[in-house]
Amino acid sequence: MAAENLNTEVAIETANKVIQNHTKLQEQNKFQEIKQLGDRPVAPEELSSHVTSDNKIVKSASESQIPKSSGEKHSLQRHQSVPQQTSAAVVNKLADQALMNTAGLSEREAFRLEKFKQLLAGPNTDLDELRKISWSGIPKPVRSITWKILSGYLPANVERREGTLKRKQKEYFAFIEQYYNSRNDETNQSTYRQIQIDIPRMSPETLILQPVVTEIFERILFIWAIRHPASGYVQGINDLVTPFFVVFISDYVAEEEEVENVDVSSLPEEVLRNIEADSYWCMSKLLDGIQDNYTFAQPGIQMKVKMLEELVSRIDEHVHRHLHQYEVEYLQFAFRWMNNLLMREVPLRCTIRLWDTYQSEPEGFSHFHLYVCAAFLVRWRKEILEEKDFHGLLILLQNLPTAHWGNEDISVLLAEAYRLKFAFADAPNHYKK
Amino acid sequence: MAKVVMVGDLYVGKTSLINRFCKNVFDRDYKATIGVDFEIERFEILGIPFNLQIWDTAGQEKFKCIASAYYRGAQVIITAFDLGDLQTLEHTRHWLQDALKENEPDSCSVFLIGTKKDTLSEAECERTEQDALKYASEMNAEFWSVSAKTGEHVKDFFFRVAGLAFEQSMKKELEKSRHSTTQIGAGSLIQLEGNSPEKRENDFRPNINCC
């Protein structure tokens, strides 16, 4: 109960922050958009709509980047006589605002990082406090250690951490000794073959295709599959290793460098062994919470897709009815959302941000994810309602345009998911009191 | 409109084949399909607009429970295998059985398709095609061998699928209108079943495109 109250506070704070940042982002987008319009005269109606929409709450940043429909183009042409000075003035104003907000933000981020460092320094990390502060995103320099603690892999006590790491690493490599040679045995070879086929087709390619990385993933996945015969290896599980691997390896990469471009073989062997073992254990912890997603007939997923349908029917009847009208079934698009925890739907950087929150929510991956999926679906309500046939809807839902998404989009999504969780599931319990 | 369901082992190239045809692109490493993917291709046949709704199902055995939900109402079942991997050819029998189970008897046209033709020499290809033809006649299927990488026979194949599906739809329409003028009852049902083997023979004209 206490934890939930804390989280409410955090969620509201996050929501506020999100709205602030979001406004800033929108301004930047508009700034760029207007810049791109270049010498083209701009209609006063269009400019004023930009300015007023900035004062509105969560309207997605991506909307402003959606290619203009031909209808809009026409309306622009109609107003070609408007003088150009108007747009220049607005551009300058927006640019100033954007600069100011960026400076303010980095100060806040520095403060947050300091708070993380204090918490992590111990001697005993206050886990409730760590969850609370992590909910709205973990700064990159402390993400690796924070994830290890939040997932339950590392203890709260600072002095015990080093020993735990050593012990767990030893344990993992003992598994390798014990099982890995059996990968070509008759009973295991189909599992191993599937893993071998899937790894090279994962992303980010530049990282995964490095032989040393491919081998690490093969070992992690094979050992996990062998030790969990009830589910074994199911496609999609492979994706779940990537965020851990990428986050843990960033400890050894200069901050300005992209993890994807790192030559992994240049890292010391001992470092790589640690990253491998840590990734294995953290992924195992995650999967422990969602194992019924991957057991025979995937009952966990079937149940969650049903729950999603039920939830959406309550939060946005219009969208729900629209899907129903055109005979779109939730399983047809949401199966992958559950099986791969939305990793196929958003860029990796967004998944990592999403997992900051999942790891600080009680039952984040198994329960809260459902609300995130609901928020994600309703996020596209406008696009969904515009589609007037089965084909259009399914193509849209299987290819949602999130390629440009960043932290802000995820923060908006999470704040909305939190609101939904609070309003549609937890509320009845409050009333009982 | 016709519903086409593509089945077959993982990594035989189901997604590649569809993407070659629908988007004219090839990428060696498409991500594994999770559950099912969906594509639509629009045709015009004899001046009539006709769509193929293509369901690209996941090849991993573990997804079968979920994937079978998508088999229903298929007019065309495409069972794909890798020409370079005879085991995947063997498995096409099971895939077809599973897909047919979800549909009315004799309501589907069946294709057997060998993929990755570019990876084999002509002699190797011919050998496999001999085997595949046996499977095809056993399955009552039409056999094609293609390469999504080079694009060889891909377009012809899908045109053939569309053509056959179109013909089937027209026949069904005709039958419907014929039955609506006569009495609907047990008699016509029996008649329909009696007709089907003969009809099937007419439908599956072997049209083999080899190397």
XYZ file of C-alpha atoms in Angstrom:
644
model
C 0.000 0.000 0.000
C 2.732 2.396 1.031
C 4.646 1.618 -2.094
C 1.632 2.376 -4.199
C 1.108 5.744 -2.580
C 4.698 6.597 -3.184
C 4.287 5.659 -6.761
C 1.225 7.820 -7.146
C 3.287 10.778 -6.116
C 6.014 9.800 -8.478
C 3.598 9.269 -11.305
C 2.089 12.701 -10.869
C 5.514 14.235 -10.677
C 6.539 12.329 -13.768
C 3.414 13.350 -15.570
C 4.128 16.991 -14.832
C 7.694 16.669 -15.899
C 6.647 14.855 -18.995
C 4.202 17.539 -19.933
C 6.845 20.209 -19.446
C 9.458 18.375 -21.449
C 6.930 17.427 -23.965
C 5.922 20.985 -24.583
C 9.545 21.778 -25.076
C 9.969 18.932 -27.503
C 6.946 19.945 -29.442
C 8.302 23.433 -29.694
C 11.550 22.063 -31.013
C 9.713 19.953 -33.507
C 7.690 22.880 -34.622
C 10.775 24.949 -34.762
C 12.304 22.439 -37.127
C 9.129 22.046 -39.042
C 8.794 25.742 -39.552
C 12.447 25.932 -40.493
C 11.876 23.210 -43.054
C 9.041 25.160 -44.520
C 11.840 27.562 -45.401
C 10.974 30.408 -47.667
C 7.526 29.105 -48.192
C 4.920 31.524 -46.864
C 2.972 30.160 -43.950
C -0.686 30.539 -43.249
C -1.517 32.469 -40.085
C -4.069 29.807 -39.146
C -1.394 27.177 -39.205
C 0.985 29.157 -37.051
C -1.576 30.012 -34.494
C -2.616 26.399 -34.245
C 0.985 25.494 -33.508
C 1.256 28.045 -30.777
C -1.987 27.222 -29.042
C -1.441 23.501 -29.198
C 1.719 24.017 -27.151
C -0.378 24.956 -24.178
C -2.402 21.824 -24.395
C -1.520 18.730 -22.459
C -0.145 15.446 -23.804
C -0.629 15.514 -27.468
C 1.909 13.282 -28.992
C 5.050 14.742 -30.439
C 4.907 12.305 -33.276
C 1.737 13.778 -34.622
C 3.582 16.848 -35.664
C 5.928 14.704 -37.706
C 3.319 12.790 -39.586
C 3.525 13.708 -43.231
C 1.031 16.334 -44.136
C -2.069 15.163 -45.851
C -2.852 16.603 -49.230
C -5.741 18.463 -47.631
C -3.368 20.479 -45.502
C -1.173 21.254 -48.447
C -4.108 22.741 -50.230
C -4.986 24.938 -47.324
C -1.419 26.210 -47.331
C -1.551 27.119 -50.955
C -4.682 29.094 -50.430
C -2.876 31.440 -48.055
C 0.163 32.132 -50.120
C -0.167 35.891 -49.867
C 0.694 36.066 -46.171
C 3.925 37.990 -45.454
C 6.905 36.043 -44.280
C 7.877 38.080 -41.214
C 5.264 36.407 -39.089
C 6.943 33.047 -39.324
C 10.414 34.440 -38.595
C 9.219 36.027 -35.381
C 7.626 32.818 -34.185
C 10.698 30.818 -35.059
C 12.906 33.072 -32.952
C 10.576 32.937 -30.021
C 10.326 29.153 -30.115
C 14.080 28.769 -30.418
C 14.645 30.884 -27.305
C 12.204 28.865 -25.286
C 13.742 25.611 -26.376
C 17.216 26.739 -25.256
C 16.007 27.831 -21.854
C 14.268 24.523 -21.210
C 17.309 22.481 -22.129
C 19.477 24.307 -19.626
C 16.901 23.826 -16.857
C 16.565 20.155 -17.617
C 20.228 19.291 -17.362
C 20.399 20.876 -13.908
C 17.517 18.733 -12.780
C 19.168 15.667 -14.283
C 22.393 16.394 -12.420
C 20.429 16.603 -9.198
C 18.712 13.291 -9.870
C 21.984 11.573 -10.684
C 23.401 12.791 -7.395
C 20.417 11.352 -5.561
C 20.888 7.975 -7.268
C 24.544 7.961 -6.324
C 23.736 8.669 -2.690
C 21.167 5.882 -2.584
C 23.452 3.375 -4.268
C 26.415 4.249 -2.030
C 24.713 2.536 0.880
C 25.716 1.057 3.236
C 22.195 -0.290 2.618
C 20.320 0.955 -0.406
C 16.759 1.899 0.452
C 14.927 -0.197 -2.149
C 11.605 1.631 -1.849
C 13.361 4.899 -2.389
C 15.342 3.470 -5.305
C 12.159 2.192 -6.956
C 10.464 5.492 -6.426
C 13.213 7.514 -8.040
C 13.772 4.963 -10.838
C 10.155 4.974 -11.928
C 10.594 8.100 -13.977
C 13.806 6.919 -15.639
C 17.308 5.994 -14.537
C 20.277 8.147 -15.591
C 22.601 6.285 -17.919
C 25.707 6.294 -15.656
C 23.883 4.413 -12.855
C 21.465 2.330 -14.892
C 23.501 -0.856 -14.925
C 23.924 -1.105 -11.148
C 20.363 0.061 -10.511
C 18.899 -2.596 -12.806
C 20.932 -5.269 -11.062
C 19.581 -4.188 -7.702
C 15.983 -3.662 -8.780
C 15.813 -7.053 -10.476
C 16.840 -8.678 -7.215
C 20.118 -9.894 -8.644
C 22.263 -7.748 -6.354
C 21.609 -7.226 -2.638
C 20.769 -3.872 -1.076
C 23.791 -4.171 1.169
C 26.811 -2.660 -0.530
C 29.371 -4.883 1.134
C 27.668 -8.035 -0.046
C 27.465 -6.998 -3.687
C 30.965 -7.897 -4.775
C 30.718 -11.362 -3.244
C 27.301 -12.001 -4.786
C 28.557 -11.057 -8.223
C 31.525 -13.398 -7.950
C 29.380 -16.262 -6.708
C 26.727 -15.869 -9.393
C 29.309 -15.580 -12.142
C 30.939 -18.778 -10.946
C 27.571 -20.472 -10.857
C 26.745 -19.429 -14.417
C 30.030 -20.655 -15.824
C 29.533 -23.934 -13.986
C 26.285 -24.310 -15.963
C 28.239 -23.756 -19.138
C 30.680 -26.482 -18.120
C 27.821 -28.784 -17.295
C 25.445 -28.243 -20.207
C 26.967 -26.434 -23.109
C 28.680 -29.446 -24.602
C 25.301 -31.132 -24.942
C 24.113 -28.551 -27.450
C 24.650 -30.914 -30.357
C 23.105 -33.940 -28.666
C 20.048 -35.295 -30.364
C 17.622 -34.002 -27.733
C 19.055 -30.494 -27.743
C 20.146 -29.870 -31.263
C 16.856 -28.480 -32.507
C 16.834 -25.958 -29.647
C 20.399 -24.985 -30.352
C 19.757 -24.750 -34.074
C 16.781 -22.438 -33.559
C 18.833 -20.196 -31.312
C 21.620 -20.122 -33.885
C 19.172 -19.174 -36.609
C 17.510 -16.413 -34.611
C 20.499 -14.576 -33.201
C 21.924 -13.226 -36.464
C 18.520 -11.809 -37.322
C 18.284 -9.729 -34.149
C 19.013 -6.059 -33.797
C 21.141 -4.022 -33.360
C 22.911 -5.885 -36.136
C 26.271 -4.170 -35.781
C 26.478 -5.430 -32.226
C 24.862 -8.857 -32.500
C 26.767 -9.921 -35.609
C 30.138 -9.537 -33.907
C 31.185 -13.181 -33.420
C 32.038 -12.721 -29.766
C 28.560 -11.275 -29.095
C 26.778 -13.943 -31.137
C 28.509 -16.583 -29.033
C 27.567 -14.896 -25.779
C 23.912 -14.813 -26.811
C 24.022 -18.444 -27.925
C 25.337 -19.538 -24.550
C 22.928 -17.444 -22.513
C 19.883 -18.624 -24.453
C 20.894 -22.256 -24.643
C 21.627 -22.494 -20.926
C 18.364 -20.784 -20.080
C 16.375 -23.092 -22.369
C 17.999 -26.233 -20.984
C 17.362 -25.161 -17.424
C 13.717 -24.306 -18.120
C 12.324 -27.323 -19.916
C 8.695 -26.346 -19.226
C 8.987 -23.597 -21.780
C 12.284 -24.180 -23.516
C 13.386 -21.664 -26.101
C 10.546 -19.643 -27.606
C 11.224 -17.026 -30.253
C 11.022 -13.636 -28.607
C 12.952 -14.716 -25.515
C 16.105 -13.932 -27.467
C 15.077 -10.272 -27.673
C 14.848 -10.069 -23.893
C 18.603 -10.510 -23.474
C 19.469 -7.461 -25.560
C 18.501 -4.622 -23.190
C 20.486 -6.173 -20.340
C 23.498 -6.805 -22.532
C 23.435 -3.305 -23.976
C 22.996 -1.618 -20.601
C 25.705 -3.682 -18.919
C 28.181 -3.136 -21.702
C 27.663 0.631 -21.607
C 29.554 0.649 -18.297
C 32.661 0.070 -20.397
C 31.886 2.467 -23.209
C 32.642 6.174 -23.289
C 29.437 8.093 -22.722
C 29.360 9.804 -26.079
C 29.958 6.575 -27.968
C 27.039 4.491 -29.237
C 27.006 0.981 -27.821
C 26.118 -0.339 -31.260
C 29.471 0.771 -32.647
C 31.636 -0.765 -29.959
C 34.194 -3.380 -30.923
C 33.235 -5.852 -28.220
C 36.263 -8.066 -28.771
C 38.443 -5.192 -27.592
C 37.047 -5.509 -24.067
C 39.010 -7.594 -21.550
C 37.866 -11.198 -21.279
C 37.057 -10.865 -17.600
C 34.719 -7.959 -18.330
C 32.925 -9.932 -21.009
C 32.476 -12.883 -18.688
C 30.897 -10.621 -16.116
C 28.570 -9.018 -18.620
C 27.522 -12.428 -19.890
C 26.755 -13.831 -16.453
C 24.965 -10.685 -15.310
C 22.833 -10.659 -18.457
C 21.939 -14.298 -17.946
C 20.836 -13.836 -14.358
C 18.901 -10.654 -14.902
C 17.124 -12.137 -17.893
C 16.326 -15.241 -15.811
C 14.829 -13.072 -13.082
C 12.683 -11.297 -15.634
C 11.510 -14.544 -17.198
C 10.696 -16.059 -13.800
C 7.936 -13.477 -13.552
C 6.433 -14.199 -16.987
C 7.144 -17.868 -17.497
C 3.558 -18.731 -18.376
C 3.977 -16.542 -21.446
C 6.210 -19.242 -22.882
C 4.926 -22.571 -21.578
C 2.797 -24.858 -23.758
C 0.075 -22.952 -25.646
C 1.338 -19.737 -24.031
C -1.514 -19.366 -21.523
C -0.036 -16.209 -20.011
C -0.217 -14.407 -23.314
C -3.682 -15.644 -24.169
C -4.943 -14.448 -20.814
C -3.238 -11.074 -21.097
C -4.573 -10.465 -24.579
C -8.078 -11.163 -23.246
C -7.455 -8.784 -20.354
C -6.216 -6.147 -22.756
C -9.378 -6.455 -24.790
C -11.521 -6.182 -21.707
C -9.556 -3.182 -20.469
C -9.712 -1.320 -23.758
C -13.446 -1.928 -23.978
C -13.712 0.015 -20.718
C -11.227 2.795 -21.351
C -12.050 3.574 -24.968
C -15.262 2.014 -26.131
C -15.032 3.837 -29.435
C -11.717 2.279 -30.406
C -12.846 -1.097 -29.133
C -16.060 -1.006 -31.151
C -14.180 0.169 -34.214
C -11.817 -2.804 -34.073
C -14.744 -5.109 -33.479
C -16.728 -3.630 -36.350
C -13.965 -4.443 -38.826
C -13.398 -7.863 -37.291
C -9.918 -7.159 -36.023
C -9.071 -9.483 -33.160
C -6.719 -8.375 -30.423
C -4.681 -11.541 -30.752
C -3.809 -10.562 -34.310
C -1.729 -7.597 -33.189
C -1.266 -7.881 -29.428
C 0.201 -11.367 -29.390
C 3.573 -9.946 -30.376
C 3.173 -7.070 -27.909
C 3.019 -9.624 -25.111
C 5.427 -12.195 -26.500
C 8.176 -9.622 -27.077
C 7.173 -7.085 -24.418
C 6.641 -4.389 -27.084
C 10.279 -4.697 -28.138
C 9.266 -5.164 -31.762
C 7.029 -2.115 -31.623
C 9.427 0.531 -30.272
C 13.155 1.286 -30.753
C 15.623 -0.305 -28.346
C 16.357 2.968 -26.534
C 12.645 3.152 -25.694
C 12.569 -0.411 -24.419
C 15.433 0.407 -22.092
C 13.582 3.411 -20.729
C 10.433 1.299 -20.414
C 12.307 -1.276 -18.385
C 13.506 1.356 -15.904
C 9.875 1.631 -14.906
C 8.973 -2.046 -15.267
C 11.726 -2.888 -12.809
C 10.538 -0.330 -10.300
C 6.857 -1.321 -10.528
C 5.667 -4.296 -8.529
C 5.072 -6.954 -11.226
C 6.115 -4.582 -13.945
C 6.728 -7.103 -16.716
C 3.784 -9.339 -15.902
C 1.097 -6.887 -14.835
C 1.917 -3.255 -15.498
C 2.858 -4.151 -19.050
C -0.813 -4.773 -19.727
C -1.666 -1.158 -18.906
C 1.211 0.033 -21.032
C -0.184 -1.985 -23.935
C -3.613 -0.478 -23.399
C -2.149 3.033 -23.311
C -0.100 2.195 -26.390
C -3.143 1.068 -28.352
C -5.258 4.044 -27.383
C -2.320 6.314 -28.172
C -3.093 5.570 -31.840
C -6.822 6.139 -31.550
C -6.860 8.867 -34.177
C -5.008 6.707 -36.711
C -7.117 3.687 -35.838
C -10.411 5.481 -36.267
C -9.282 6.800 -39.637
C -8.855 3.279 -40.995
C -12.074 1.990 -42.406
C -11.310 -1.611 -43.253
C -9.766 -4.746 -41.823
C -6.656 -4.603 -43.986
C -5.841 -1.009 -43.202
C -6.275 -1.589 -39.498
C -4.117 -4.661 -39.355
C -1.347 -3.165 -41.456
C -1.387 -0.093 -39.203
C -1.374 -2.080 -35.966
C 1.439 -4.327 -37.120
C 3.599 -1.426 -38.284
C 3.006 1.430 -35.867
C 5.199 4.415 -36.744
C 7.449 4.672 -33.682
C 10.870 4.771 -35.354
C 11.502 8.323 -34.141
C 10.239 7.717 -30.600
C 12.354 8.800 -27.673
C 12.207 8.951 -23.886
C 9.518 11.576 -23.887
C 7.105 9.401 -25.808
C 7.714 6.551 -23.402
C 7.252 8.823 -20.395
C 3.904 9.982 -21.746
C 2.920 6.378 -22.342
C 3.963 5.335 -18.851
C 2.146 8.178 -17.150
C -0.998 7.232 -19.038
C -0.523 3.551 -18.185
C -0.170 4.474 -14.554
C -3.330 6.504 -14.675
C -5.171 3.567 -16.253
C -3.868 1.135 -13.699
C -4.969 3.406 -10.925
C -8.345 4.246 -12.391
C -9.396 0.905 -13.806
C -7.952 -1.785 -11.623
C -6.854 -0.514 -8.263
C -9.693 1.898 -7.698
C -12.330 -0.670 -6.676
C -10.095 -1.745 -3.816
C -9.876 1.784 -2.571
C -13.622 2.103 -2.569
C -13.983 -1.032 -0.482
C -12.032 0.640 2.278
C -10.954 -11.324 -51.825
C -9.200 -14.552 -50.914
C -7.416 -15.552 -47.758
C -3.999 -17.113 -48.256
C -2.207 -18.804 -45.377
C 1.514 -19.459 -45.563
C 2.867 -22.253 -43.356
C 6.148 -24.136 -42.995
C 9.198 -24.607 -40.785
C 11.083 -21.697 -39.338
C 13.666 -20.005 -41.529
C 12.519 -21.578 -44.784
C 11.849 -18.044 -46.020
C 8.110 -17.456 -45.762
C 8.464 -13.808 -44.855
C 11.178 -13.262 -47.466
C 8.973 -14.668 -50.187
C 6.048 -12.455 -49.253
C 8.220 -9.373 -48.978
C 9.795 -10.060 -52.357
C 6.384 -10.214 -53.911
C 4.526 -7.488 -51.997
C 7.385 -4.979 -51.618
C 9.932 -6.233 -54.115
C 12.697 -6.249 -51.521
C 15.020 -8.883 -50.130
C 16.848 -8.903 -46.843
C 18.769 -11.964 -45.766
C 17.844 -11.504 -42.135
C 14.202 -10.817 -41.496
C 13.409 -11.103 -37.828
C 11.583 -14.250 -36.823
C 7.848 -13.842 -37.302
C 6.054 -13.800 -33.968
C 2.540 -15.252 -34.136
C 1.443 -13.985 -37.507
C 2.142 -11.117 -39.889
C -0.272 -9.770 -42.393
C 0.006 -8.425 -45.931
C -2.450 -7.486 -48.620
C -1.872 -7.502 -52.364
C -4.345 -5.988 -54.794
C -4.911 -7.431 -58.236
C -7.179 -6.763 -61.112
C -8.344 -9.878 -62.905
C -10.510 -9.569 -65.994
C -11.189 -6.023 -64.926
C -12.429 -7.098 -61.533
C -10.515 -5.935 -58.451
C -9.348 -8.919 -56.451
C -7.316 -8.943 -53.235
C -5.093 -11.538 -51.729
C -5.008 -11.353 -47.962
C -1.762 -13.071 -47.041
C -1.221 -14.462 -43.530
C 2.431 -15.076 -42.831
C 2.520 -17.458 -39.877
C 5.392 -18.131 -37.487
C 7.402 -21.257 -38.194
C 8.361 -22.163 -34.674
C 6.512 -25.239 -33.435
C 5.822 -23.457 -30.135
C 3.563 -20.927 -31.837
C 1.388 -23.575 -33.472
C -1.364 -23.286 -30.889
C -1.705 -19.596 -31.591
C -1.092 -19.789 -35.324
C -3.798 -22.374 -35.896
C -6.347 -19.720 -34.978
C -5.414 -17.970 -38.219
C -5.863 -20.975 -40.483
C -9.642 -20.765 -40.538
C -11.404 -19.676 -43.711
C -8.366 -20.043 -45.970
C -8.934 -20.422 -49.693
C -5.281 -21.063 -50.367
C -2.721 -22.855 -48.232
C 0.915 -22.429 -49.182
C 3.248 -24.912 -47.511
C 6.813 -23.731 -47.872
C 10.083 -25.632 -47.459
C 13.758 -24.961 -48.012
C 14.990 -26.750 -51.161
C 18.319 -27.203 -49.419
C 16.871 -28.894 -46.336
C 14.930 -32.103 -46.955
C 13.696 -32.222 -43.383
C 11.663 -29.097 -43.977
C 10.068 -30.847 -46.948
C 9.091 -33.775 -44.744
C 7.482 -31.402 -42.294
C 5.225 -29.860 -44.924
C 2.872 -32.838 -44.490
C 2.217 -31.915 -40.854
C 1.866 -28.257 -41.615
C -0.698 -28.991 -44.281
C -2.630 -31.393 -42.061
C -2.837 -28.761 -39.335
C -4.009 -26.111 -41.739
C -6.581 -28.364 -43.421
C -7.990 -29.400 -40.057
C -9.220 -25.872 -39.495
C -10.997 -25.673 -42.834
C -13.919 -27.305 -44.609
C -12.892 -30.381 -46.582
C -11.986 -29.540 -50.192
C -12.374 -25.819 -49.649
C -8.684 -24.967 -50.062
C -6.245 -24.939 -52.926
C -2.862 -26.181 -51.830
C 0.574 -25.148 -53.025
C 3.885 -26.719 -52.153
C 6.712 -24.295 -52.607
C 10.446 -24.877 -52.455
C 12.460 -21.797 -51.516
C 16.056 -20.551 -51.724
C 16.506 -21.934 -55.213
C 19.532 -19.677 -55.686
C 21.491 -21.601 -53.036
C 21.464 -24.864 -55.001
C 23.144 -26.125 -58.135
C 20.872 -27.147 -60.964
C 21.502 -30.848 -60.374
C 20.800 -30.598 -56.658
C 17.697 -28.627 -57.368
C 16.403 -31.217 -59.814
C 16.900 -34.036 -57.337
C 14.954 -32.248 -54.639
C 12.263 -31.312 -57.092
C 11.726 -34.983 -57.923
C 11.052 -35.649 -54.238
C 8.917 -32.567 -53.923
C 6.741 -33.634 -56.857
C 5.908 -36.873 -55.062
C 4.886 -34.926 -51.990
C 2.905 -32.550 -54.121
C 0.844 -35.230 -55.816
C 0.215 -36.873 -52.459
C -0.942 -33.543 -51.064
C -2.976 -32.680 -54.121
C -0.846 -29.613 -54.365
C 0.740 -27.651 -57.141
C 4.525 -27.480 -56.824
C 6.728 -24.478 -57.522
C 10.346 -23.720 -56.793
C 11.376 -20.117 -56.292
C 14.044 -17.779 -55.019
C 13.098 -14.714 -53.015
C 16.678 -13.500 -53.319
C 16.788 -13.373 -57.107
C 13.035 -13.074 -57.461
C 12.933 -16.094 -59.773
C 9.357 -17.321 -60.326
C 8.053 -15.345 -57.353
C 5.766 -13.099 -59.337
C 4.527 -15.917 -61.568
C 3.825 -17.980 -58.524
C 1.709 -15.376 -56.770
C -0.099 -14.559 -60.011
C -0.938 -18.213 -60.280
C -2.180 -18.199 -56.678
C -4.303 -15.159 -57.383
C -5.639 -16.637 -60.607
C -6.613 -19.890 -59.016
C -8.165 -18.193 -56.001
C -10.113 -15.922 -58.328
C -11.398 -18.866 -60.335
C -12.452 -20.596 -57.140
C -14.303 -17.559 -55.871
C -16.153 -17.235 -59.174
C -17.127 -20.899 -59.072
C -18.354 -20.520 -55.539
C -20.403 -17.505 -56.541
C -21.888 -19.406 -59.455
C -22.677 -22.367 -57.258
C -24.317 -20.124 -54.750
C -26.548 -18.531 -57.343
C -27.363 -21.921 -58.824
C -28.303 -23.284 -55.433
C -30.365 -20.315 -54.537
C -32.645 -20.997 -57.488
C -33.030 -24.665 -56.633
C -34.264 -26.096 -53.374
C -31.912 -25.886 -50.459
C -31.839 -29.057 -48.424
C -30.135 -32.350 -47.756
C -30.256 -33.297 -51.418
C -28.148 -30.403 -52.601
C -25.637 -30.964 -49.826
C -25.047 -34.528 -50.892
C -24.771 -33.405 -54.443
C -22.129 -30.885 -53.493
C -19.982 -33.481 -51.795
C -20.395 -35.858 -54.696
C -19.157 -33.190 -57.028
C -16.077 -32.242 -55.177
C -13.503 -34.885 -56.155
C -14.118 -34.263 -59.789
C -14.040 -30.542 -59.277
C -10.758 -30.790 -57.485
C -9.147 -32.585 -60.356
C -10.145 -29.800 -62.632
C -8.845 -27.193 -60.268
C -5.390 -28.540 -59.776
C -3.960 -28.470 -63.199
C -0.346 -29.297 -62.754
C 1.682 -26.339 -63.821
C 5.221 -27.003 -62.911
C 7.863 -24.410 -63.243
C 11.235 -26.049 -62.971
C 14.812 -24.882 -63.134
